[in-house]
């Protein structure tokens, strides 16, 4: 199965409103896949202090995702500790663009509030639910975060938060949230089976 971003393949042009999905000073970006996968790894260097993995953070990530998933008939996800360290390393790069390769789905979000975090990111992603067309179940850049969060075949999640300096994602300092999902969602042709109606 090849993971391929059909949208947002090149680096995000921060001044382009076409790539700014969200409201206010928050940004977030979905990924869509076709049905095959490749995996690559790359070395990363932290450029800013970041949140550390803790049971409290992992529990919060899982709780936020599971509360959202339950509203759409999706089974709970569990924390993927093995995926966490690479997710944190990627977030620490403070580049608002999708990573390349890897056998996971990925949602990105950023906000300029010093308290912006997983609760805000999941809320932003779930705000796309009202735009999802159940009569034409398919990928849309307007709903790709939502569909990844509630994707029924996804069973695990790992998220990371990085404190990014001014001039990286925004002109001011920001909090950057990266979540990765396994197995990945947003596969073309599989939306009807994996995105449930609100319960």
XYZ file of C-alpha atoms in Angstrom:
199
model
C 0.000 0.000 0.000
C 1.578 3.250 -1.072
C 1.032 6.226 1.153
C 0.884 9.192 -1.117
C -0.301 12.643 -0.330
C -2.533 13.646 -3.222
C -2.855 17.094 -1.775
C -0.147 19.177 -0.204
C 2.759 17.287 -1.781
C 5.018 20.299 -1.873
C 5.971 22.468 1.056
C 3.156 24.546 2.466
C 3.140 28.120 1.248
C 2.235 29.845 4.482
C 0.941 32.949 2.759
C -1.420 30.962 0.528
C -4.965 30.865 1.851
C -5.590 27.718 -0.222
C -3.527 25.778 2.292
C -4.938 27.380 5.414
C -7.728 25.151 6.614
C -9.175 26.429 9.799
C -10.334 29.491 11.535
C -8.606 32.377 13.165
C -4.938 31.877 13.795
C -4.991 28.090 13.630
C -3.821 25.971 10.719
C -4.363 22.319 10.029
C -3.822 20.002 7.134
C -5.162 16.535 6.146
C -3.619 13.742 4.101
C -5.341 11.451 1.601
C -3.917 8.100 0.537
C -4.139 5.677 -2.324
C -4.037 1.972 -1.685
C -0.386 1.075 -1.223
C 2.362 2.072 1.201
C 5.999 2.970 1.440
C 7.944 3.721 4.577
C 10.896 6.008 5.031
C 12.648 7.396 8.034
C 14.795 10.450 8.388
C 16.925 11.957 11.097
C 15.434 15.006 12.777
C 16.833 17.740 14.940
C 14.789 19.454 17.615
C 14.685 23.222 17.117
C 12.575 24.096 20.147
C 11.585 22.610 23.452
C 8.663 20.230 23.092
C 6.151 18.375 25.177
C 7.488 15.133 26.572
C 5.737 11.796 26.414
C 3.877 11.111 29.597
C 1.045 8.905 30.632
C -1.085 11.996 31.227
C -0.489 13.323 27.709
C -1.022 9.913 26.095
C -4.238 9.461 28.075
C -5.438 12.900 26.982
C -4.706 12.147 23.317
C -6.530 8.829 23.469
C -9.465 10.300 25.418
C -9.943 13.175 22.962
C -9.822 10.863 19.968
C -12.073 8.238 21.514
C -14.700 10.787 22.531
C -14.793 12.042 18.935
C -14.769 8.534 17.449
C -17.617 7.333 19.679
C -19.885 9.993 18.182
C -19.452 8.312 14.775
C -19.597 4.650 15.762
C -15.837 4.030 15.570
C -14.134 1.748 18.085
C -11.640 3.262 20.544
C -7.993 3.739 19.597
C -5.005 3.027 21.828
C -1.700 4.874 22.264
C 1.151 3.781 19.981
C 4.283 4.379 22.067
C 6.568 3.133 19.279
C 5.250 5.814 16.907
C 5.470 8.617 19.461
C 9.213 9.375 19.363
C 9.298 9.823 15.579
C 6.147 11.941 15.782
C 7.732 14.200 18.397
C 10.957 14.449 16.401
C 8.965 15.501 13.341
C 6.934 18.069 15.297
C 10.169 19.531 16.680
C 11.190 20.501 13.139
C 8.375 23.087 13.163
C 7.669 22.670 9.453
C 3.959 22.899 8.703
C 3.894 20.267 6.001
C 3.247 16.564 5.926
C 6.094 14.154 6.448
C 6.987 11.870 3.587
C 6.710 8.130 3.742
C 5.688 6.111 6.727
C 2.796 3.711 7.077
C 0.544 6.059 9.050
C -2.073 8.734 8.567
C -1.172 12.214 9.725
C -3.070 15.292 10.895
C -1.356 18.618 11.563
C -2.572 21.654 13.486
C -1.015 24.790 14.920
C -2.166 27.702 17.004
C -0.589 30.833 18.406
C -2.094 30.492 21.867
C 0.451 29.222 24.373
C -2.187 26.754 25.541
C -3.066 25.398 22.073
C -2.795 21.631 22.265
C -4.447 18.300 21.596
C -7.891 19.362 22.842
C -7.882 22.324 20.440
C -6.481 20.314 17.532
C -9.059 17.523 17.802
C -11.816 20.114 18.181
C -10.598 21.927 15.046
C -10.420 18.678 13.081
C -13.866 17.580 14.230
C -15.351 20.933 13.214
C -15.098 19.639 9.632
C -17.764 16.970 10.289
C -20.656 19.175 9.186
C -19.120 19.507 5.713
C -18.793 15.745 5.129
C -21.170 14.467 2.422
C -22.448 11.007 3.363
C -24.260 10.834 0.003
C -20.903 11.059 -1.796
C -18.428 9.485 0.633
C -14.990 10.436 -0.605
C -11.963 12.505 0.314
C -12.258 16.256 0.522
C -9.583 18.631 1.768
C -12.388 20.308 3.731
C -13.070 17.140 5.765
C -9.849 15.088 5.663
C -8.900 15.668 9.301
C -12.334 14.673 10.519
C -12.379 11.504 8.423
C -8.931 10.459 9.698
C -9.938 10.972 13.338
C -13.099 8.828 13.001
C -11.732 6.287 10.460
C -13.061 2.933 11.688
C -10.054 0.833 10.588
C -7.605 2.996 12.548
C -6.723 1.366 15.870
C -3.773 3.382 17.241
C -2.682 6.995 17.564
C 0.419 8.922 18.633
C 0.517 12.699 18.899
C 3.159 15.245 19.794
C 3.205 18.958 20.550
C 6.139 21.263 19.840
C 6.728 24.862 20.873
C 7.755 26.541 17.629
C 9.575 29.863 17.506
C 8.312 32.941 15.707
C 8.945 32.808 11.980
C 8.532 29.052 11.593
C 4.806 28.303 11.297
C 3.484 31.779 12.123
C 5.146 35.154 12.472
C 4.785 34.706 16.239
C 5.562 31.698 18.416
C 3.131 28.799 18.132
C 2.181 25.367 19.387
C 2.376 22.662 16.689
C 0.366 19.438 17.016
C 1.191 16.372 14.905
C -0.927 13.212 15.190
C -0.200 9.951 13.422
C -2.633 7.087 12.958
C -2.215 3.368 12.280
C -3.502 1.798 10.202
C -3.896 5.010 8.207
C -7.244 6.326 7.048
C -8.499 8.366 4.101
C -8.108 5.594 1.548
C -9.892 6.320 -1.713
C -12.799 3.923 -2.192
C -13.044 3.051 1.515
C -14.852 6.084 2.938
C -18.361 4.591 3.060
C -17.142 1.652 5.144
C -14.924 3.711 7.457
C -16.695 7.016 8.148
C -19.798 6.388 10.216
C -22.900 8.512 10.522
C -23.302 10.447 13.775
C -24.806 8.196 16.460
